[in-house]
Tab-separated table of C-alpha atoms in Angstrom:
chain	number	residue	atom	x	y	z
A	1235	MET	CA	16.764	3.043	17.581
A	1236	LEU	CA	13.594	5.090	17.166
A	1237	SER	CA	15.345	8.317	18.058
A	1238	ASP	CA	17.974	7.502	15.433
A	1239	LEU	CA	15.259	6.983	12.805
A	1240	LEU	CA	13.529	10.218	13.760
A	1241	ALA	CA	16.807	12.124	13.537
A	1242	ARG	CA	17.443	10.667	10.073
A	1243	LEU	CA	13.894	11.603	9.088
A	1244	GLU	CA	14.716	15.238	9.821
A	1245	GLU	CA	17.580	14.907	7.329
A	1246	LYS	CA	15.172	13.647	4.653
A	1247	ASP	CA	16.546	10.119	4.737
A	1248	ARG	CA	14.184	8.018	2.586
A	1249	LEU	CA	15.218	4.749	4.193
A	1250	ALA	CA	14.331	6.132	7.612
A	1251	LEU	CA	10.967	7.191	6.209
A	1252	ALA	CA	10.438	3.715	4.758
A	1253	ARG	CA	11.395	2.060	8.052
A	1254	LEU	CA	9.093	4.307	10.096
A	1255	LEU	CA	6.231	3.421	7.745
A	1256	THR	CA	6.969	-0.252	8.413
A	1257	LEU	CA	6.892	0.308	12.169
A	1258	ILE	CA	3.590	2.143	11.872
A	1259	SER	CA	2.057	-0.523	9.624
A	1260	ARG	CA	2.979	-3.115	12.238
A	1261	GLY	CA	1.514	-1.077	15.053
A	1262	GLU	CA	4.901	-0.738	16.757
A	1263	GLN	CA	5.821	2.252	18.923
A	1264	LEU	CA	2.792	4.200	17.736
A	1265	PRO	CA	2.481	6.583	20.699
A	1266	GLU	CA	6.212	7.476	20.513
A	1267	ILE	CA	6.129	8.043	16.759
A	1268	SER	CA	2.885	9.962	16.969
A	1269	SER	CA	4.139	12.397	19.580
A	1270	ALA	CA	7.435	12.885	17.729
A	1271	ILE	CA	5.642	13.742	14.478
A	1272	GLY	CA	3.102	16.052	16.051
A	1273	THR	CA	-0.134	17.130	14.446
A	1274	ARG	CA	-0.618	17.101	10.726
A	1275	ASN	CA	0.643	19.876	8.596
A	1276	GLU	CA	-2.694	21.035	7.204
A	1277	THR	CA	-1.303	22.612	4.076
A	1278	THR	CA	-0.455	19.265	2.467
A	1279	PRO	CA	-3.500	18.022	0.583
A	1280	VAL	CA	-4.394	14.371	1.135
A	1281	VAL	CA	-6.371	13.049	-1.812
A	1282	ALA	CA	-8.025	9.640	-1.693
A	1283	ILE	CA	-8.750	7.762	-4.894
A	1284	THR	CA	-11.480	5.165	-4.559
A	1285	GLY	CA	-13.779	3.124	-6.763
A	1286	ASN	CA	-14.533	-0.451	-7.666
A	1287	ALA	CA	-11.938	-3.048	-8.655
A	1288	GLY	CA	-10.831	-2.632	-12.243
A	1289	VAL	CA	-11.945	0.963	-12.607
A	1290	GLY	CA	-8.342	2.104	-12.968
A	1291	LYS	CA	-7.351	3.507	-9.590
A	1292	SER	CA	-3.647	2.603	-9.764
A	1293	THR	CA	-3.354	3.782	-13.330
A	1294	LEU	CA	-5.008	7.101	-12.581
A	1295	VAL	CA	-2.940	7.611	-9.430
A	1296	GLY	CA	0.214	6.950	-11.461
A	1297	LYS	CA	-0.771	9.383	-14.201
A	1298	LEU	CA	-1.883	12.000	-11.698
A	1299	ALA	CA	1.483	11.675	-9.958
A	1300	GLU	CA	3.254	12.271	-13.273
A	1301	TYR	CA	1.072	15.303	-13.928
A	1302	LEU	CA	1.906	16.699	-10.477
A	1303	ARG	CA	5.637	16.039	-10.966
A	1304	GLY	CA	5.300	18.067	-14.165
A	1305	GLU	CA	3.917	20.867	-12.000
A	1306	ASP	CA	6.960	20.485	-9.759
A	1307	LYS	CA	4.996	19.124	-6.818
A	1308	SER	CA	6.512	16.238	-4.868
A	1309	VAL	CA	4.159	13.307	-4.398
A	1310	ALA	CA	3.861	10.446	-1.936
A	1311	ILE	CA	1.553	7.561	-2.783
A	1312	LEU	CA	0.115	5.059	-0.325
A	1313	ALA	CA	-1.336	2.215	-2.399
A	1314	CYS	CA	-3.522	-0.289	-0.584
A	1315	ASP	CA	-4.182	-3.811	-1.814
A	1316	PRO	CA	-6.149	-6.488	-0.005
A	1317	GLU	CA	-4.582	-8.904	2.454
A	1318	SER	CA	-5.881	-12.461	2.618
A	1319	PRO	CA	-8.086	-12.923	5.678
A	1320	LEU	CA	-7.023	-16.587	5.723
A	1321	THR	CA	-3.237	-16.416	5.481
A	1322	GLY	CA	-2.393	-12.752	6.058
A	1323	GLY	CA	-0.548	-12.841	2.744
A	1324	ALA	CA	-0.868	-10.189	0.070
A	1325	LEU	CA	0.161	-9.597	-3.505
A	1326	LEU	CA	0.870	-5.902	-3.801
A	1327	GLY	CA	0.819	-5.096	-7.489
A	1328	ASP	CA	-0.128	-1.440	-7.712
A	1329	ARG	CA	3.392	-0.361	-8.647
A	1330	ILE	CA	3.025	-2.082	-12.024
A	1331	ARG	CA	0.789	0.733	-13.175
A	1332	MET	CA	2.720	3.545	-11.595
A	1333	PRO	CA	5.615	5.536	-12.994
A	1334	SER	CA	9.106	4.194	-12.499
A	1335	ARG	CA	11.315	7.191	-11.708
A	1336	PRO	CA	14.263	5.733	-9.822
A	1337	ASP	CA	16.223	8.971	-9.762
A	1338	ASP	CA	13.321	11.198	-8.765
A	1339	ALA	CA	13.460	12.175	-5.092
A	1340	GLY	CA	10.068	13.849	-5.523
A	1341	LEU	CA	8.116	10.620	-5.885
A	1342	PHE	CA	7.648	8.042	-3.143
A	1343	ILE	CA	5.434	4.976	-3.524
A	1344	ARG	CA	4.588	2.589	-0.724
A	1345	SER	CA	2.403	-0.505	-1.114
A	1346	LEU	CA	0.270	-1.422	1.877
A	1347	ALA	CA	-1.752	-4.508	2.682
A	1348	ALA	CA	-5.210	-3.764	4.015
A	1349	ALA	CA	-6.655	-6.426	6.281
A	1350	SER	CA	-10.238	-7.364	5.560
A	1351	GLY	CA	-12.651	-5.436	7.707
A	1352	HIS	CA	-10.491	-2.338	7.691
A	1353	GLN	CA	-12.635	-0.283	5.387
A	1354	ALA	CA	-10.469	-0.432	2.292
A	1355	VAL	CA	-7.344	1.157	3.728
A	1356	ALA	CA	-4.506	-0.275	5.767
A	1357	GLU	CA	-4.315	0.227	9.510
A	1358	HIS	CA	-2.782	3.364	10.970
A	1359	VAL	CA	-2.891	5.190	7.635
A	1360	ASP	CA	-3.656	8.457	9.417
A	1361	LEU	CA	-0.295	8.330	11.166
A	1362	MET	CA	1.471	7.418	7.911
A	1363	ILE	CA	-0.103	10.468	6.298
A	1364	ARG	CA	1.193	12.701	9.090
A	1365	LEU	CA	4.650	11.180	8.668
A	1366	LEU	CA	4.694	11.785	4.904
A	1367	ALA	CA	3.458	15.343	5.362
A	1368	LYS	CA	6.201	15.969	7.894
A	1369	PHE	CA	8.798	14.569	5.508
A	1370	GLY	CA	7.762	17.380	3.203
A	1371	PHE	CA	5.795	15.931	0.297
A	1372	ASP	CA	3.563	18.506	-1.398
A	1373	VAL	CA	0.730	16.094	-2.136
A	1374	ILE	CA	-0.269	12.752	-0.631
A	1375	LEU	CA	-2.304	10.356	-2.747
A	1376	LEU	CA	-4.099	7.510	-0.994
A	1377	GLU	CA	-5.302	4.671	-3.179
A	1378	THR	CA	-7.905	2.484	-1.516
A	1379	VAL	CA	-8.504	-1.220	-2.007
A	1380	GLY	CA	-11.745	-0.100	-3.538
A	1381	ALA	CA	-14.069	-2.820	-2.433
A	1382	GLY	CA	-17.029	-0.514	-2.918
A	1383	GLN	CA	-20.083	-0.445	-0.750
A	1384	GLY	CA	-19.685	1.076	2.671
A	1385	ASP	CA	-15.969	1.745	2.467
A	1386	THR	CA	-16.280	5.190	3.832
A	1387	ALA	CA	-13.304	5.371	6.210
A	1388	VAL	CA	-11.344	7.320	3.624
A	1389	ARG	CA	-13.675	10.206	4.266
A	1390	GLU	CA	-12.084	10.764	7.637
A	1391	LEU	CA	-8.525	10.315	6.390
A	1392	ALA	CA	-8.499	12.448	3.275
A	1393	ASP	CA	-9.161	16.098	2.545
A	1394	VAL	CA	-10.697	15.297	-0.815
A	1395	VAL	CA	-12.166	11.986	-1.981
A	1396	VAL	CA	-12.107	11.273	-5.709
A	1397	LEU	CA	-14.470	8.514	-6.782
A	1398	LEU	CA	-13.802	6.726	-10.068
A	1399	VAL	CA	-16.572	5.217	-12.130
A	1400	GLN	CA	-16.324	3.851	-15.647
A	1401	PRO	CA	-18.545	3.676	-18.684
A	1402	GLU	CA	-20.964	0.759	-19.006
A	1403	SER	CA	-20.898	-0.170	-15.351
A	1404	GLY	CA	-24.542	-0.784	-14.758
A	1405	ASP	CA	-27.702	1.241	-15.070
A	1406	GLU	CA	-28.213	4.451	-13.184
A	1407	LEU	CA	-29.635	2.720	-10.132
A	1408	GLN	CA	-26.243	1.123	-9.437
A	1409	TRP	CA	-24.872	4.523	-8.496
A	1410	GLU	CA	-27.665	4.999	-5.994
A	1411	LYS	CA	-27.114	1.587	-4.450
A	1412	ALA	CA	-23.406	1.862	-4.061
A	1413	GLY	CA	-23.557	4.531	-1.381
A	1414	LEU	CA	-20.286	5.790	-2.771
A	1415	LEU	CA	-21.501	8.937	-4.426
A	1416	GLU	CA	-22.227	10.411	-1.024
A	1417	VAL	CA	-18.576	9.882	-0.067
A	1418	ALA	CA	-17.190	11.613	-3.122
A	1419	ASP	CA	-16.038	15.211	-3.459
A	1420	VAL	CA	-15.066	14.756	-7.087
A	1421	VAL	CA	-16.441	12.089	-9.427
A	1422	VAL	CA	-14.273	10.968	-12.323
A	1423	VAL	CA	-15.674	9.046	-15.252
A	1424	HIS	CA	-12.447	7.191	-15.979
A	1425	LYS	CA	-11.537	5.444	-19.259
A	1426	ALA	CA	-13.222	8.382	-20.973
A	1427	ASP	CA	-11.765	7.240	-24.301
A	1428	LEU	CA	-14.265	4.353	-24.234
A	1429	ALA	CA	-17.732	4.584	-25.722
A	1430	GLY	CA	-20.446	5.523	-23.277
A	1431	ALA	CA	-18.379	7.893	-21.126
A	1432	GLU	CA	-20.579	10.866	-21.908
A	1433	LYS	CA	-23.722	8.901	-21.107
A	1434	THR	CA	-22.264	7.818	-17.761
A	1435	GLU	CA	-21.209	11.368	-17.014
A	1436	GLY	CA	-24.771	12.493	-17.742
A	1437	GLN	CA	-26.246	9.848	-15.430
A	1438	VAL	CA	-23.962	10.742	-12.554
A	1439	LYS	CA	-24.600	14.451	-12.995
A	1440	GLU	CA	-28.310	13.844	-13.019
A	1441	LEU	CA	-28.171	11.879	-9.777
A	1442	LEU	CA	-26.014	14.502	-8.153
A	1443	SER	CA	-28.319	17.303	-9.161
A	1444	LEU	CA	-31.295	15.853	-7.325
A	1445	PRO	CA	-32.571	18.243	-4.666
A	1446	GLY	CA	-30.555	18.081	-1.468
A	1447	SER	CA	-27.289	17.079	-3.136
A	1448	ARG	CA	-23.935	18.767	-2.556
A	1449	GLU	CA	-22.080	20.511	-5.371
A	1450	ILE	CA	-19.786	17.845	-6.744
A	1451	ALA	CA	-17.599	18.136	-9.809
A	1452	VAL	CA	-18.079	15.376	-12.385
A	1453	LEU	CA	-15.480	15.080	-15.102
A	1454	ARG	CA	-14.191	12.726	-17.736
A	1455	VAL	CA	-10.591	11.572	-17.556
A	1456	SER	CA	-8.665	9.144	-19.714
A	1457	SER	CA	-5.369	7.750	-18.492
A	1458	ARG	CA	-4.783	6.313	-21.944
A	1459	THR	CA	-4.966	9.631	-23.779
A	1460	GLY	CA	-4.034	11.901	-20.877
A	1461	GLN	CA	-7.289	13.820	-21.225
A	1462	GLY	CA	-8.616	15.645	-18.185
A	1463	PHE	CA	-5.774	15.593	-15.656
A	1464	GLU	CA	-5.385	19.324	-15.434
A	1465	ALA	CA	-9.140	19.725	-14.948
A	1466	LEU	CA	-9.070	16.930	-12.369
A	1467	TRP	CA	-6.407	18.627	-10.288
A	1468	GLU	CA	-8.249	21.951	-10.514
A	1469	ALA	CA	-11.428	20.261	-9.289
A	1470	VAL	CA	-9.531	18.597	-6.435
A	1471	MET	CA	-8.043	21.896	-5.331
A	1472	ALA	CA	-11.403	23.645	-5.616
A	1473	ALA	CA	-13.282	21.041	-3.562
A	1474	PRO	CA	-13.916	22.029	0.036
A	1475	ARG	CA	-11.413	20.322	2.337
A	1476	ARG	CA	-12.956	17.942	4.790
A	1477	GLY	CA	-10.033	16.768	6.858
A	1478	THR	CA	-9.301	19.940	8.730
A	1479	THR	CA	-11.724	19.614	11.586
A	1480	LEU	CA	-10.347	17.813	14.601
A	1481	ASP	CA	-12.984	15.929	16.484
A	1482	GLY	CA	-13.413	13.003	18.838
A	1483	ARG	CA	-13.639	10.474	16.040
A	1484	GLN	CA	-9.913	10.668	15.396
A	1485	LEU	CA	-9.229	9.819	19.006
A	1486	LEU	CA	-11.815	7.061	18.911
A	1487	ARG	CA	-10.104	5.582	15.865
A	1488	LEU	CA	-6.742	5.651	17.606
A	1489	ALA	CA	-8.258	4.056	20.691
A	1490	GLN	CA	-9.774	1.313	18.530
A	1491	GLN	CA	-6.412	0.651	16.927
A	1492	LEU	CA	-4.672	0.500	20.292
A	1493	LEU	CA	-7.257	-2.012	21.483
A	1494	ALA	CA	-6.755	-4.149	18.387
A	1495	ASP	CA	-2.989	-4.088	18.912
A	1496	ARG	CA	-3.370	-5.066	22.548
A	1497	TYR	CA	-5.651	-7.912	21.556
A	1498	ARG	CA	-2.985	-9.162	19.186
A	1499	SER	CA	-0.222	-8.979	21.758
A	1500	ARG	CA	-2.167	-10.203	24.787
A	1501	GLY	CA	-4.815	-12.241	23.047
A	1502	ALA	CA	-3.821	-15.389	24.926
A	1503	ALA	CA	-5.089	-13.902	28.183
A	1504	ALA	CA	-8.526	-13.666	26.628
A	1505	GLY	CA	-8.683	-17.452	26.185
A	1506	PRO	CA	-10.757	-18.164	29.321
A	1507	ILE	CA	-13.285	-15.475	28.389
A	1508	ILE	CA	-13.606	-16.901	24.886
A	1509	ASP	CA	-13.990	-20.425	26.265
A	1510	ARG	CA	-16.780	-19.389	28.625
A	1511	TRP	CA	-18.512	-17.551	25.800
A	1512	LYS	CA	-18.253	-20.608	23.543
A	1513	ALA	CA	-19.676	-22.753	26.355
A	1514	HIS	CA	-22.634	-20.348	26.609
A	1515	GLN	CA	-21.701	-19.373	30.168
A	1516	LEU	CA	-21.473	-15.758	28.994
A	1517	ASP	CA	-23.561	-14.094	26.364
A	1518	GLU	CA	-21.877	-12.115	23.648
A	1519	SER	CA	-22.171	-8.689	25.212
A	1520	GLN	CA	-20.977	-9.931	28.629
A	1521	ALA	CA	-17.981	-11.571	26.990
A	1522	ALA	CA	-17.224	-8.402	25.030
A	1523	GLU	CA	-17.394	-6.324	28.239
A	1524	GLN	CA	-14.985	-8.678	29.988
A	1525	LEU	CA	-12.629	-8.598	27.027
A	1526	LEU	CA	-12.691	-4.831	27.106
A	1527	ASP	CA	-11.921	-4.831	30.858
A	1528	LEU	CA	-9.004	-7.175	30.230
A	1529	LEU	CA	-7.524	-5.027	27.470
A	1530	VAL	CA	-8.019	-1.720	29.221
A	1531	ARG	CA	-6.434	-2.899	32.451
B	497	MET	CA	4.505	-5.729	19.483
B	498	ASN	CA	3.477	-7.775	16.498
B	499	GLU	CA	5.662	-10.863	16.490
B	500	GLN	CA	4.375	-12.375	13.284
B	501	ALA	CA	4.563	-9.403	10.954
B	502	PRO	CA	4.644	-10.843	7.431
B	503	LEU	CA	7.965	-10.792	5.593
B	504	ARG	CA	7.967	-8.304	2.728
B	505	ILE	CA	9.580	-9.498	-0.479
B	506	VAL	CA	10.030	-7.636	-3.763
B	507	LEU	CA	9.964	-9.947	-6.783
B	508	ALA	CA	11.545	-8.394	-9.837
B	509	LYS	CA	11.900	-9.032	-13.528
B	510	VAL	CA	14.902	-7.103	-14.756
B	511	GLY	CA	15.985	-6.061	-18.203
B	512	LEU	CA	14.663	-7.364	-21.507
B	513	ASP	CA	13.023	-10.540	-20.277
B	514	GLY	CA	9.337	-11.103	-20.876
B	515	HIS	CA	8.990	-14.518	-19.271
B	516	ASP	CA	6.939	-13.854	-16.154
B	517	ARG	CA	5.106	-17.152	-15.688
B	518	GLY	CA	7.588	-18.328	-13.082
B	519	VAL	CA	7.616	-15.124	-11.075
B	520	LYS	CA	3.820	-15.091	-11.055
B	521	VAL	CA	3.673	-18.654	-9.750
B	522	VAL	CA	6.163	-17.794	-7.017
B	523	SER	CA	4.244	-14.584	-6.200
B	524	ARG	CA	1.075	-16.485	-5.667
B	525	ALA	CA	2.698	-19.266	-3.643
B	526	LEU	CA	4.375	-16.749	-1.330
B	527	ARG	CA	1.166	-14.776	-0.953
B	528	ASP	CA	-0.694	-17.941	-0.005
B	529	ALA	CA	2.055	-18.717	2.505
B	530	GLY	CA	1.376	-15.396	4.240
B	531	PHE	CA	4.119	-13.206	2.756
B	532	HIS	CA	3.591	-9.682	1.497
B	533	VAL	CA	4.758	-9.800	-2.097
B	534	ILE	CA	5.482	-6.622	-4.029
B	535	TYR	CA	5.616	-7.214	-7.773
B	536	PRO	CA	6.418	-4.140	-9.870
B	537	GLY	CA	6.090	-5.804	-13.262
B	538	LEU	CA	8.266	-6.578	-16.273
B	539	TRP	CA	11.282	-4.810	-17.735
B	540	GLN	CA	12.546	-3.107	-14.602
B	541	ALA	CA	15.833	-1.250	-14.627
B	542	PRO	CA	18.241	-2.226	-11.832
B	543	GLU	CA	17.926	1.316	-10.444
B	544	ALA	CA	14.121	1.010	-10.329
B	545	VAL	CA	14.341	-2.316	-8.503
B	546	VAL	CA	16.618	-0.836	-5.852
B	547	ARG	CA	14.333	2.177	-5.444
B	548	THR	CA	11.383	-0.158	-4.935
B	549	VAL	CA	13.265	-2.232	-2.351
B	550	GLY	CA	14.141	0.926	-0.425
B	551	ASP	CA	10.743	2.624	-0.492
B	552	GLU	CA	8.972	-0.621	0.350
B	553	ASP	CA	11.444	-1.434	3.160
B	554	ALA	CA	11.600	-5.009	1.911
B	555	ASP	CA	13.230	-7.872	3.789
B	556	TRP	CA	14.043	-9.802	0.621
B	557	LEU	CA	14.554	-9.246	-3.082
B	558	GLY	CA	13.876	-12.090	-5.486
B	559	ILE	CA	15.246	-11.575	-8.984
B	560	SER	CA	13.827	-13.704	-11.789
B	561	LEU	CA	16.059	-14.048	-14.838
B	562	LEU	CA	15.465	-16.216	-17.862
B	563	SER	CA	17.458	-14.146	-20.304
B	564	GLY	CA	21.006	-15.298	-19.551
B	565	THR	CA	22.006	-11.888	-18.252
B	566	HIS	CA	22.373	-12.911	-14.616
B	567	LEU	CA	26.127	-12.358	-14.477
B	568	THR	CA	25.642	-8.794	-15.712
B	569	LEU	CA	22.460	-7.676	-13.978
B	570	VAL	CA	22.766	-9.387	-10.601
B	571	PRO	CA	26.118	-7.793	-9.654
B	572	ARG	CA	24.792	-4.448	-10.876
B	573	ILE	CA	21.766	-4.723	-8.585
B	574	ILE	CA	23.871	-5.882	-5.640
B	575	ASP	CA	26.263	-2.948	-6.092
B	576	LEU	CA	23.337	-0.534	-6.243
B	577	LEU	CA	21.808	-2.069	-3.105
B	578	LYS	CA	25.095	-1.526	-1.269
B	579	ALA	CA	25.379	2.032	-2.528
B	580	ALA	CA	21.838	2.736	-1.337
B	581	GLY	CA	22.544	1.395	2.152
B	582	LEU	CA	20.390	-1.677	1.532
B	583	ASP	CA	22.936	-4.459	1.978
B	584	HIS	CA	20.824	-5.929	4.807
B	585	VAL	CA	18.268	-7.048	2.196
B	586	GLY	CA	18.603	-10.736	1.310
B	587	VAL	CA	18.875	-11.492	-2.412
B	588	LEU	CA	17.461	-14.595	-4.100
B	589	VAL	CA	17.758	-15.494	-7.764
B	590	GLY	CA	15.353	-17.674	-9.702
B	591	GLY	CA	15.091	-18.802	-13.310
B	592	ILE	CA	17.433	-20.359	-15.835
B	593	ILE	CA	20.876	-20.259	-14.251
B	594	PRO	CA	23.597	-22.665	-15.438
B	595	GLU	CA	24.979	-24.851	-12.661
B	596	ALA	CA	28.474	-23.409	-13.131
B	597	ASP	CA	27.277	-19.843	-12.503
B	598	ILE	CA	25.629	-20.552	-9.164
B	599	PRO	CA	28.859	-20.340	-7.098
B	600	LYS	CA	29.673	-17.055	-8.832
B	601	LEU	CA	26.286	-15.640	-7.824
B	602	HIS	CA	26.815	-16.803	-4.243
B	603	GLU	CA	30.169	-15.082	-4.226
B	604	MET	CA	28.517	-11.844	-5.359
B	605	GLY	CA	26.224	-11.998	-2.347
B	606	VAL	CA	23.196	-13.948	-3.536
B	607	SER	CA	21.840	-16.029	-0.658
B	608	ARG	CA	20.208	-18.766	-2.719
B	609	VAL	CA	19.488	-19.681	-6.326
B	610	PHE	CA	16.258	-21.525	-7.078
B	611	GLY	CA	16.099	-23.167	-10.497
B	612	PRO	CA	13.225	-24.604	-12.517
B	613	GLY	CA	11.290	-27.350	-10.769
B	614	THR	CA	12.026	-26.055	-7.283
B	615	PRO	CA	9.131	-27.073	-5.021
B	616	MET	CA	7.463	-23.947	-3.650
B	617	THR	CA	7.836	-25.315	-0.140
B	618	ASP	CA	11.647	-25.096	-0.531
B	619	ILE	CA	11.464	-21.339	-1.082
B	620	ILE	CA	8.901	-20.830	1.660
B	621	THR	CA	10.820	-22.937	4.171
B	622	TYR	CA	14.053	-21.163	3.325
B	623	LEU	CA	12.571	-17.674	3.769
B	624	ARG	CA	10.856	-18.629	7.012
B	625	SER	CA	14.033	-20.095	8.469
B	626	GLU	CA	16.120	-17.083	7.443
B	627	GLY	CA	13.520	-14.542	8.578
B	628	SER	CA	14.435	-10.895	8.227
B	629	ARG	CA	17.762	-9.137	8.473
B	630	THR	CA	15.953	-5.879	7.789
B	631	HIS	CA	13.853	-6.198	10.914
B	632	ALA	CA	16.072	-8.298	13.111
């Protein structure tokens, strides 16, 4: 079954690609898929688009994809929306704001549900990115859930992180608080057709020019008027790539995911440990150690 | 590995039909029941719906029609699904469908038709009992 899918993937079969993404999102056959895909093709840029809810991430991703199609670059989009922590359900509505090009083989859009606590992107996104790069897309766009503070996992997944802010979104101290500016490689003042865009651009530039800051491009983009997309793509391409260094963190992340999957599949065996912890016979760290032993065995 | 992976369902409004209250209510009810609902918005072309179903690897497609065009658009979508190799995807229809047309839709390959006033639990129970033919 998997070997059949992988063979079809080689023949650029979109349905095989879609099915493999489903397997990955469910945490199924990850080691087999991972070794079949191999390491990531480093020439394919992976660009993450992040920012708070309502700032226009889906819209910008859609317009950027159209711009790139105009440049004859094929584009794959992974669009994350939140999954309910209570029911596991999700309403994935990012496609509404993205281009509908049913006959265009050069555009692929996949909606993903991101569980809460997963740092604004769905699980196993790194493997999905490798799969899409192997399929041959020229550019991969990753739209985060965009919950804001502390959602910094995208930094390790993407080569370039584009942070969207919008006019009139709080005084200048908000930018300092958010902790997001330090994640960004490019800052976009989106909705630049609205009043106040220049002021916001000025505030962000001022913050970023404080001593000790990295060089970060700040530019105004409007999805409504189409202003700024060429400049945005130039800035993205000019930003130093961050994803190219392999280090232990990638392995750690994979190990964490494997543990989470094992917990889901063998969670019942952990019942006695949990019961003893609840009854205060084990403290939290002892219980966690025992759980780890159980899952690693 | 993951036994309870949520069913993925694409809900679609096709053609010149701006009445999306119903599809939004169903979207929310399915989300709250633990489904992953993909809603690509109003005025979709049949080709765009089929592309979405394929790229999203959906288990189900729910088509909402209140424009009286069900006997034109539904067979078109079902033909396109077959041509795209997506005939394993279950098709539901919701909206204003005259009683007499329901058997015709079934004959075309629609699994169920849910009209106005359908309790949400009917749809949820049906989908849960059918499960997924995509990921059997």
